[in-house]
Coordinates of C-alpha atoms and ligand atoms in Angstrom, one line a residue:
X1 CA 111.9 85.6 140.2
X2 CA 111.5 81.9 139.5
X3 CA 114.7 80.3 137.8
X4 CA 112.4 77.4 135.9
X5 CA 109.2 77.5 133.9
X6 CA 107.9 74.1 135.7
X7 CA 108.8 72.2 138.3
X8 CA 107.2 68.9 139.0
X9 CA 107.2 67.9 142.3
X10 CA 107.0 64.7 144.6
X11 CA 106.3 62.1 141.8
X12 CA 107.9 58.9 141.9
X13 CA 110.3 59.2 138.3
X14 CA 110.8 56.2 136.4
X15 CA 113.1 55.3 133.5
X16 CA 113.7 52.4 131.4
X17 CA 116.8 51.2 133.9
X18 CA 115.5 53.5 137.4
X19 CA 113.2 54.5 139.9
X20 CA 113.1 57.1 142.2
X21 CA 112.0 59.8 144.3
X22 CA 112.3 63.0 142.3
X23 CA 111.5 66.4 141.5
X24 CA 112.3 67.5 137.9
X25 CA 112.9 71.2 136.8
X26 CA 112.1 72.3 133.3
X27 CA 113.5 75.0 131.4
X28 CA 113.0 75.9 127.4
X29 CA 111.4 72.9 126.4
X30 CA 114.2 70.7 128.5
X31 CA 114.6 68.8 131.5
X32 CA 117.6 71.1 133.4
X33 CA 117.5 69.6 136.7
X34 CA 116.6 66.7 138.8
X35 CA 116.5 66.5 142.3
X36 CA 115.2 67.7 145.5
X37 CA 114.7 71.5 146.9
X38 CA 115.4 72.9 143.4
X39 CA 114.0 76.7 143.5
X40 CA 111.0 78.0 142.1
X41 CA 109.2 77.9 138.9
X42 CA 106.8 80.0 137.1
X43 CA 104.6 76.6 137.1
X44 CA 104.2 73.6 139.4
X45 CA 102.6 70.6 139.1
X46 CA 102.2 68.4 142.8
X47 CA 102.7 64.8 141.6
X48 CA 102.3 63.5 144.9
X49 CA 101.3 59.6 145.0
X50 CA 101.8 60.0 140.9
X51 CA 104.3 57.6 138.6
X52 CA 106.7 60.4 136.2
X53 CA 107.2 58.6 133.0
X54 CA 108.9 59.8 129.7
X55 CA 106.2 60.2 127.1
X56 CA 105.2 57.9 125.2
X57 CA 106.5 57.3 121.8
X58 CA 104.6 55.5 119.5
X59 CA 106.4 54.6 116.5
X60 CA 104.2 52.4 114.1
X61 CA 100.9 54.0 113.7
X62 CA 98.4 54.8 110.2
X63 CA 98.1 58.7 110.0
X64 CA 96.0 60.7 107.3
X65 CA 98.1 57.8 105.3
X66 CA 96.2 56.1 102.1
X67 CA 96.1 52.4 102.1
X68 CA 97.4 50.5 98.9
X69 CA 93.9 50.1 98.0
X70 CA 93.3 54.1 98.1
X71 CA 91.3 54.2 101.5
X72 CA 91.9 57.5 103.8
X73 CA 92.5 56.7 107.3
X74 CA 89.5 58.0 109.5
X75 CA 92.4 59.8 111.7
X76 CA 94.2 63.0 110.6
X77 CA 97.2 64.4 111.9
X78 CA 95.0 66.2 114.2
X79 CA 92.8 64.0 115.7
X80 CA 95.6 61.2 115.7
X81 CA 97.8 63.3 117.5
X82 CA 95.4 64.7 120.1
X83 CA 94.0 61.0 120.8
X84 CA 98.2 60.4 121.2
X85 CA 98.0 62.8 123.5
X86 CA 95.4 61.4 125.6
X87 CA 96.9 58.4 125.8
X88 CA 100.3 59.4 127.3
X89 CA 102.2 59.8 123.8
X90 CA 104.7 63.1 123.3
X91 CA 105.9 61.3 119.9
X92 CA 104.7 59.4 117.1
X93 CA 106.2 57.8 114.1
X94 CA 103.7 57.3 111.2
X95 CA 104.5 56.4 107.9
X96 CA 105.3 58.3 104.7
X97 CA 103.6 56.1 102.2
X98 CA 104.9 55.5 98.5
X99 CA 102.5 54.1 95.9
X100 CA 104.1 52.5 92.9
X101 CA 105.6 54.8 90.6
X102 CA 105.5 58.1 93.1
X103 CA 108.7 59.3 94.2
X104 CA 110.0 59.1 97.7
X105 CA 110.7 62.7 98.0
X106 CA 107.2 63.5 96.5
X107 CA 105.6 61.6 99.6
X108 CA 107.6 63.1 102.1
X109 CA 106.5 66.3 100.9
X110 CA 103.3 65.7 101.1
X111 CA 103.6 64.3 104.9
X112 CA 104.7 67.4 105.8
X113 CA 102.2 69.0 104.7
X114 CA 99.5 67.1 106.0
X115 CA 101.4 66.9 110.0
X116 CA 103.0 70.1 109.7
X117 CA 99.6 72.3 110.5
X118 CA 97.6 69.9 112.4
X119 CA 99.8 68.1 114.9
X120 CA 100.2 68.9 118.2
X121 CA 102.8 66.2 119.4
X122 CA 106.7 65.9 117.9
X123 CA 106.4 63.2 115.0
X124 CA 108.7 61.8 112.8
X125 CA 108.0 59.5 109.8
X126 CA 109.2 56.2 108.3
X127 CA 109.0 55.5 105.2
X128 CA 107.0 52.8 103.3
X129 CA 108.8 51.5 100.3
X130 CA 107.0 49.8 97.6
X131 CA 108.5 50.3 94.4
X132 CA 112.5 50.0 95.0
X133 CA 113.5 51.5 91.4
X134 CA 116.7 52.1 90.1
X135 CA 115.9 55.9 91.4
X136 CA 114.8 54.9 94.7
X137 CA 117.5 52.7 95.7
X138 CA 120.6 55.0 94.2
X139 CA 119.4 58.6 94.3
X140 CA 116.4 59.3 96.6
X141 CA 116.8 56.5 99.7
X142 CA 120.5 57.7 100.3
X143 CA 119.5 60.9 100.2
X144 CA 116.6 60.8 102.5
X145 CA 118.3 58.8 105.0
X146 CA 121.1 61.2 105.2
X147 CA 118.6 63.9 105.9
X148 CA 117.5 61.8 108.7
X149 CA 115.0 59.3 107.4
X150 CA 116.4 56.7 108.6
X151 CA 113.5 54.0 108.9
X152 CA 111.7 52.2 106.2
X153 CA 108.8 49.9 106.1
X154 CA 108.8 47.1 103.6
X155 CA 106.0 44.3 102.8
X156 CA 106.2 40.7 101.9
X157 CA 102.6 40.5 101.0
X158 CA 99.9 43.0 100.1
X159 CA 99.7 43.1 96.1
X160 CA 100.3 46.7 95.9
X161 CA 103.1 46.9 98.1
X162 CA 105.0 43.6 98.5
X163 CA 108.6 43.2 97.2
X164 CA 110.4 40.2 96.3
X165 CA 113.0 38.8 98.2
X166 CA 115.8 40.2 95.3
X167 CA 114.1 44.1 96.5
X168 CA 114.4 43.1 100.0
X169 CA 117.9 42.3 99.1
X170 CA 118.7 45.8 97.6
X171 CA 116.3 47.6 100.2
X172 CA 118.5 46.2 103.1
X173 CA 121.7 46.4 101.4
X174 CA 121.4 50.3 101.1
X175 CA 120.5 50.4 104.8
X176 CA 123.2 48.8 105.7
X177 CA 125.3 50.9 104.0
X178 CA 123.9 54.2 105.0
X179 CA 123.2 53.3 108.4
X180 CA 119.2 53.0 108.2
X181 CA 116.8 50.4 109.9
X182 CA 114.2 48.0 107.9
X183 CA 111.3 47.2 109.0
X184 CA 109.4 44.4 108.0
X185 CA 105.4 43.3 107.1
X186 CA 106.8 39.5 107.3
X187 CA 103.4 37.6 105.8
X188 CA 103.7 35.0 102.5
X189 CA 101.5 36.4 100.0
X190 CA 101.3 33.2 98.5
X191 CA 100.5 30.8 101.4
X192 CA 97.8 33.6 102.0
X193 CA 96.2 34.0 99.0
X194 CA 96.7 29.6 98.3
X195 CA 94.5 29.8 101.5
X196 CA 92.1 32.9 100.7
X197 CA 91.3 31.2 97.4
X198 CA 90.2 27.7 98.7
X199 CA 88.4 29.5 101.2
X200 CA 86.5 31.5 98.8
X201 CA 86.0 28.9 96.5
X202 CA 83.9 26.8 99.5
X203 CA 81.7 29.9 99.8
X204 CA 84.1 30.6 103.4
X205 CA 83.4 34.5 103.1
X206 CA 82.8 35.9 106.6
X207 CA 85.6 37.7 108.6
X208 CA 86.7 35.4 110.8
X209 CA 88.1 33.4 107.5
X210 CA 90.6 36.4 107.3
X211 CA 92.4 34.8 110.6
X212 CA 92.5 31.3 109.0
X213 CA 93.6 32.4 105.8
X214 CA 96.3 34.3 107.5
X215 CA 97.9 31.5 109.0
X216 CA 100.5 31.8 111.2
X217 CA 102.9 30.1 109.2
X218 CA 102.2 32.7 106.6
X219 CA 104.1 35.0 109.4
X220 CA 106.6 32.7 110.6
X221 CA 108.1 31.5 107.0
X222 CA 108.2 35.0 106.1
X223 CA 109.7 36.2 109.6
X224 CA 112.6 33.8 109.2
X225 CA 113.2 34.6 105.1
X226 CA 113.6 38.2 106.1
X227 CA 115.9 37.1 109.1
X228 CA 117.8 35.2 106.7
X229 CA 117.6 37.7 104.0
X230 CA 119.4 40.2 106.6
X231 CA 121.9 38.1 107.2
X232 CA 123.1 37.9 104.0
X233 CA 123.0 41.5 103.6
X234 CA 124.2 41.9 107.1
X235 CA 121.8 44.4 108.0
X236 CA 119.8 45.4 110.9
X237 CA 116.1 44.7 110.6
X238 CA 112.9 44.7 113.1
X239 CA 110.2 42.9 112.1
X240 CA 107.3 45.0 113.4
X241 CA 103.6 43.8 114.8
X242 CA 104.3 40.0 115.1
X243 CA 101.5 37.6 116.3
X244 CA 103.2 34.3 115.4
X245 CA 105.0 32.7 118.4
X246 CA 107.1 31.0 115.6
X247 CA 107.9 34.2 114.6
X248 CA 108.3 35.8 117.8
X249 CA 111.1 32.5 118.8
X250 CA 112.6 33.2 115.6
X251 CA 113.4 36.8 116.4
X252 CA 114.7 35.6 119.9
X253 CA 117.2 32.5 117.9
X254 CA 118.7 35.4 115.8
X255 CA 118.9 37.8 118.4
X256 CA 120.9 35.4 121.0
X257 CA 122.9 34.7 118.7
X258 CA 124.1 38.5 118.1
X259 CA 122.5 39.4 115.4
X260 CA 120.8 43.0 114.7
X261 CA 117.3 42.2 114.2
X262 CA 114.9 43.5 116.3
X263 CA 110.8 42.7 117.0
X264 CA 107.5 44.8 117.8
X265 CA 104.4 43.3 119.0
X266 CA 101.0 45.3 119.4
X267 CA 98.5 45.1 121.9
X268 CA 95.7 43.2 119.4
X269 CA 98.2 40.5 120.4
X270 CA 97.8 40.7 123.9
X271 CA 94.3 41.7 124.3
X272 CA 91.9 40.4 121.5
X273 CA 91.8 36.6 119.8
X274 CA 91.0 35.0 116.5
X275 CA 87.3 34.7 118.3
X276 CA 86.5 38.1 117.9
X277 CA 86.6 37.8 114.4
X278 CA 83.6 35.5 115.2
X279 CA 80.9 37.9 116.5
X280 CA 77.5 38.2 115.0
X281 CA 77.0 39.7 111.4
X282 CA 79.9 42.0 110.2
X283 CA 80.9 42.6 113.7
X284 CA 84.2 40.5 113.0
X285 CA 85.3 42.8 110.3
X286 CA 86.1 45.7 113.4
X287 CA 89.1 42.9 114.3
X288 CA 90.4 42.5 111.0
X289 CA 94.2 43.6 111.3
X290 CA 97.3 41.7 109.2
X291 CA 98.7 39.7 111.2
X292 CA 95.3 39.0 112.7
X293 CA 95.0 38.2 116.3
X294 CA 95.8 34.4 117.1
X295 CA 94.7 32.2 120.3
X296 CA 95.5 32.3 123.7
X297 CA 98.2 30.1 123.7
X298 CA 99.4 32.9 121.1
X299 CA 98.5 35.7 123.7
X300 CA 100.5 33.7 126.1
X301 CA 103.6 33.7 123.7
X302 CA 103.3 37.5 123.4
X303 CA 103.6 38.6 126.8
X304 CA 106.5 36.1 127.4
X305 CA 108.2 38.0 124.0
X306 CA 107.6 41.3 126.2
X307 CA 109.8 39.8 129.1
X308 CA 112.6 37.6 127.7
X309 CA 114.1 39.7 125.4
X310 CA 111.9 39.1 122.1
X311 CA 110.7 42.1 121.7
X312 CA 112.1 45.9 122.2
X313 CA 109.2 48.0 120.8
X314 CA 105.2 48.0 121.4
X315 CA 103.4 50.2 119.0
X316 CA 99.6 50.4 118.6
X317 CA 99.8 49.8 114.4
X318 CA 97.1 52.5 114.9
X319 CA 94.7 51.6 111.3
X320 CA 92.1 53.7 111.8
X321 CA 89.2 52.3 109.3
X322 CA 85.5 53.2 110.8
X323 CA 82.5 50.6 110.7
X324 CA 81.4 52.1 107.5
X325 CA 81.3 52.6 104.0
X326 CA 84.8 55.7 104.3
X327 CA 86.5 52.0 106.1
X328 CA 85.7 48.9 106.7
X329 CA 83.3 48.8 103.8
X330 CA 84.6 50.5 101.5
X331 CA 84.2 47.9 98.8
X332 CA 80.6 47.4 99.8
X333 CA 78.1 46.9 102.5
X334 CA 78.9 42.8 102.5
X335 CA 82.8 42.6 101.7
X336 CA 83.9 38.9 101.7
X337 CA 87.2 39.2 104.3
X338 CA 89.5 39.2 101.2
X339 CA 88.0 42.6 100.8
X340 CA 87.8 44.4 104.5
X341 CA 89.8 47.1 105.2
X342 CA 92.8 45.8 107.3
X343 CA 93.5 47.4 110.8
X344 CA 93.0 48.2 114.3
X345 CA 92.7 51.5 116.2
X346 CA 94.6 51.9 119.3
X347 CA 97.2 54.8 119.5
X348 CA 95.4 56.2 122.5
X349 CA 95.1 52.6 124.7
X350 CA 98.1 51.5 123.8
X351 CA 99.6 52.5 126.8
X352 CA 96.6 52.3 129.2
X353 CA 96.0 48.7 128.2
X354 CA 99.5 47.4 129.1
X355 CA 100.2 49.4 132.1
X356 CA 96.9 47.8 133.4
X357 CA 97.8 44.3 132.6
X358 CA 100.9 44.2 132.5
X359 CA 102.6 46.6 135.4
X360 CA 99.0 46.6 137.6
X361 CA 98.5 42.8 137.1
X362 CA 102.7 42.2 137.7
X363 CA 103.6 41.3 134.6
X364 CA 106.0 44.1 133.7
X365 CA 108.1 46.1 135.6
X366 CA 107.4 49.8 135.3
X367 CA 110.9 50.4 133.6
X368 CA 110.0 47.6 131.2
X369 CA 106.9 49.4 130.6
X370 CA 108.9 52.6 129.7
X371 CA 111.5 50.5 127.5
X372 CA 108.8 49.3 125.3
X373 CA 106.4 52.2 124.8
X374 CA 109.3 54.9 125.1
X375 CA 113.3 54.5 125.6
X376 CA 113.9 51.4 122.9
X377 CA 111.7 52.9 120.1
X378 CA 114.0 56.7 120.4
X379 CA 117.1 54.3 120.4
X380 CA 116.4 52.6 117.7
X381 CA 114.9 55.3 115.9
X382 CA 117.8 57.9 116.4
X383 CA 115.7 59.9 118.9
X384 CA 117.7 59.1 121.6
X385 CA 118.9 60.8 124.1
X386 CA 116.9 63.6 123.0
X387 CA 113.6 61.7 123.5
X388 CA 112.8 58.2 125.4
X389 CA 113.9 59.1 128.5
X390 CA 114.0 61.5 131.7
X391 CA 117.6 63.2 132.5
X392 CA 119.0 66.4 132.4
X393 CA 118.8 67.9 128.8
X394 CA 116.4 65.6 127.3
X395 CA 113.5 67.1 126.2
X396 CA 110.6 67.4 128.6
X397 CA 108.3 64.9 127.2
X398 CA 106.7 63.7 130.3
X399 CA 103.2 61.7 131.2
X400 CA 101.8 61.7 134.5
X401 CA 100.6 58.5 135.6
X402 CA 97.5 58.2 138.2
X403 CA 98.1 54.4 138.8
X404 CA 95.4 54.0 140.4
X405 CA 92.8 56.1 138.2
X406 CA 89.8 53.5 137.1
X407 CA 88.3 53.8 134.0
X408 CA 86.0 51.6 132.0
X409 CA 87.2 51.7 128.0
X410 CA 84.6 53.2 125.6
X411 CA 84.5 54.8 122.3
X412 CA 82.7 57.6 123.7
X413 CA 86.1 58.7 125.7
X414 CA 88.3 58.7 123.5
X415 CA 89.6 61.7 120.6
X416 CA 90.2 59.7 117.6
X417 CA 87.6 60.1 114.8
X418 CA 86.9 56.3 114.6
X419 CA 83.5 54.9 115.4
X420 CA 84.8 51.8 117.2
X421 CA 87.4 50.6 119.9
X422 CA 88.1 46.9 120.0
X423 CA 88.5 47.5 123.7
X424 CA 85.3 48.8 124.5
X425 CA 84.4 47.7 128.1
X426 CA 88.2 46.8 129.2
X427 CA 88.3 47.6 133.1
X428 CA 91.6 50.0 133.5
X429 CA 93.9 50.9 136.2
X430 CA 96.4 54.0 135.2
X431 CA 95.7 56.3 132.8
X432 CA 98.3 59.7 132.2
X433 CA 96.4 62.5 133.8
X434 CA 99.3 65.7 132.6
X435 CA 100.9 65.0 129.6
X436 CA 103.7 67.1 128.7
X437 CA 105.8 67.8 125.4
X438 CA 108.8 70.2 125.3
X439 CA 108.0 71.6 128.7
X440 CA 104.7 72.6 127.3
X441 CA 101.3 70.9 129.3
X442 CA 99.5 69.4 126.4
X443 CA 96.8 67.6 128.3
X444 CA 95.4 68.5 131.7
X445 CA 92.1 68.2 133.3
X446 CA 91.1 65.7 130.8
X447 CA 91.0 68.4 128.1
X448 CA 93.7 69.5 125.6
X449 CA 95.5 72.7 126.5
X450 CA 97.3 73.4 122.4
X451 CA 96.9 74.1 119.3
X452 CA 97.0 72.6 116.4
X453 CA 99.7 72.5 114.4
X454 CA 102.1 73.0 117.9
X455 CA 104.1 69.9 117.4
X456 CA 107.6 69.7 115.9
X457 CA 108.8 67.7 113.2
X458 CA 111.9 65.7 114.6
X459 CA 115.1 65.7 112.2
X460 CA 116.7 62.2 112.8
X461 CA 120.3 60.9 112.4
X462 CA 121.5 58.7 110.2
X463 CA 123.0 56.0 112.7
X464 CA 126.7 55.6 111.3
X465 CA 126.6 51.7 110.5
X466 CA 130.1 51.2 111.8
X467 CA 129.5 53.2 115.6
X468 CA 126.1 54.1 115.8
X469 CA 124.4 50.7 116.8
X470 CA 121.3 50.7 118.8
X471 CA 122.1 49.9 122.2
X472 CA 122.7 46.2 122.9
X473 CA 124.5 44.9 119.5
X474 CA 127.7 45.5 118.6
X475 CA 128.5 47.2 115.5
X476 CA 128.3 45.1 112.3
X477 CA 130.7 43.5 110.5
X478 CA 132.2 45.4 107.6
X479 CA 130.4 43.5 105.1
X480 CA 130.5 40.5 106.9
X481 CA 128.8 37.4 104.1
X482 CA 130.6 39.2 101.0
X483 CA 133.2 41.7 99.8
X484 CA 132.6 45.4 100.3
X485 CA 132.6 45.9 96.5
X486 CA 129.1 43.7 96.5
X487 CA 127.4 46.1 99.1
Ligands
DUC1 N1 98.1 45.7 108.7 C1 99.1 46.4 108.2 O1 100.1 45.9 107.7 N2 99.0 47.8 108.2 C2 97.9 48.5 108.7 C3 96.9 47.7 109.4 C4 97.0 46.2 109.3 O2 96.2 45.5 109.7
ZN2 ZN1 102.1 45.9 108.4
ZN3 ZN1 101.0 49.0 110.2

């Protein structure tokens, strides 16, 4: 009678801090034992010559989510998760999206029931707050953080979603009371749309004007208001897909000198420029993504944020918008860039991409490849230890890595229901072949082995603002720039 249900065996295990030679036994959806010689299981998996990761979490990604301007993305909760799966991912963290005047528990409800039936990885949801009423900010936010909610998105431009700074104020202060994380869309809406209008004015209508008109110090004044404005309220905050080296050295000032805030890069960063917003026709539009890629001196200032402490998180900011009239042109066949849909896709070569360049090309270390696609995101998310990680009674969310597994990047291969990669043609080394969520083999053989609707939603804890504190801060200050009675 075999003791476990699977057993991989002779794979190389890595973690965010380890590596080493390792067979892992799995039990009820958990990892129960690691080591060598460990018994039988009803299932085993020879991972010979074959890198054992923690699955990938990817936690800031656009699912079956409506834009501000009422655009669907092209991915559903189905096809997101499945092209997740693909890509390595065992988790994901998309967005619970309010429009103005909807109420926060109205939107979670209806997340759930768009995930609940179709998903076939463990998800959990941020989310997106863009009308901070009385309601919001004293009745339903408290509430939904205590049940485990405990991340929010906020955005300084977009004109149906940004917030002042006196919202961001009274956003942030009820994290930091309840123990919650912000997380920030740092762009000035007014520099942009100062630009966009002399732009449009000159007849400058074509894509690539949405890079210029999106200036980088658009991101970095914004990245250090919302630094500043979390000091005040002495709050954590993590200011998520940042392109701006300015921004990206103003996350690494505040953060050496002790402060909770915390930055996420994406790999349009890393891997496309401002250029590609130049190709012929309408081709530039499929690059259009807030921030929008930069140069390569700005590539160059990304990876280095991946190394030196800059950055703990890489998501994909997975924006699925197809070449077409349901997307990109939604507002007509000829948009001016004002009037693109915004976003990349990329939740399924997320991983691929920087494993390739960055571990394969020496870059990264494997276990800072697993920090910043897996363990930082479940710490800071209040996932952790249950997820982000491979030891005894964490969940068995494993990928498989073939590191040495070739593939050439095309649309054609991958199970998102977009239309377009902007990777198409990337030359990759390492790519998950066994992807594996709660002890359950989700993708084999290059072909999915669930159902949908198999994932589990993942109840979160409020992190307890005086103990709780992600990882490498210490806790805050009991309200450390004013008295408590101003919190
Ligand atoms: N920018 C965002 O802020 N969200 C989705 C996509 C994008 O480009
Ligand atoms: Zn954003
Ligand atoms: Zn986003």
């Amino acid at each position: 009678m075999s003791t476990f249900d699977l057993i991989i065996k002779g794979g190389t295990v890595a973690t965010a801090s380890d590596t080493f030679e390792s067979d892992i036994a799995i039990k009820d959806g958990r990892i129960v034992a690691l080591g060598h010689d460990l018994g039988a299981g009803t299932r085993e998996i020879d991972a010979n010559g074959k890198l054992v990761l923690p699955g990938g979490i990817d936690a800031h990604c656009h699912i079956e989510q409506e834009s501000s301007t009422r655009i669907m993305t092209a991915d559903d909760y189905y096809s997101g998760s499945v092209s997740a799966a693909f890509g390595g991912n065992t988790t994901f963290i998309p967005f619970a999206a309010q429009h103005r005047g909807q109420s926060l528990r109205d939107v979670v409800k209806i997340t759930h029931e768009r995930a609940g039936p179709k998903s076939v990885i463990d998800y959990a949801f941020h989310l997106i707050i863009s009308d901070p009423s009385e309601n919001v900010l004293g009745q339903e936010l408290p509430a939904l953080i205590q049940d485990g909610y405990s991340s929010f998105k906020v955005y300084m431009t977009y004109e149906m979603l940004k917030i002042d700074d006196h919202q961001m104020l009274d956003v942030l202060s009820v994290a930091r009371k309840y123990g919650a994380m912000t997380m920030v869309h740092a762009e000035n809406n007014d520099v942009i749309n100062w630009l966009s209008e002399r732009l449009l004015a000159r007849g400058h209508v074509a894509p690539k004007y949405h890079a210029v008109s999106h200036n980088p110090i658009a991101e970095s004044e914004a990245s250090r208001r919302a630094i500043d404005l979390a000091r005040l309220a002495d709050a954590r905050l993590l200011i998520v897909h940042v392109s701006a080296p300015e921004a990206a050295q103003a996350i690494l000032n505040a953060r050496n000198q002790g402060l909770p805030i915390f930055g996420e890069t994406c790999p349009q960063y890393l891997f496309l420029t401002a250029e590609d917003l130049d190709r012929d026709g309408m081709e530039g539009a499929k690059f259009c993504c807030s921030p929008p890629p930069r140069d390569k001196a700005g590539q160059d200032a990304i990876w280095l944020g991946l190394t030196n402490g800059t950055f703990q998180v890489f998501s994909s900011d997975h924006a699925p918008y197809r070449y077409d009239e349901t997307g990109k042109f939604n507002a007509g066949p000829n948009p001016t860039f004002k009037k693109i849909a915004n976003g990349v896709p990329g939740i399924e070569t997320r991983m691929p991409l920087l494993f390739s360049e960055g571990v394969g090309k020496g870059r990264l270390s494997v276990n800072a490849f697993v920090a910043l696609t897996s363990t930082n995101a479940a710490k800071i998310y209040g996932l952790h230890p249950r997820k982000g990680t491979i030891a005894v009674g964490s969940d068995a969310d494993i990928a498989i890595w073939d590191p040495d597994w070739k593939r050439t990047i095309s649309q054609s291969m991958l199970h998102d229901n977009m239309d377009y990669t902007p990777y198409e043609g990337m030359e990759i080394t390492g790519w998950p072949r066994t992807v594996i969520n709660q002890g359950r083999i989700i993708v084999e053989d290059d072909t999915l082995q669930v159902e949908r609707g198999s994932g589990e939603f993942l109840e979160r804890q409020p992190l307890d603002p005086a103990t709780d504190e992600p990882a490498d801060h210490a806790p805050l200050s009991p309200a450390r720039n004013f008295g408590a009675d101003l919190m």
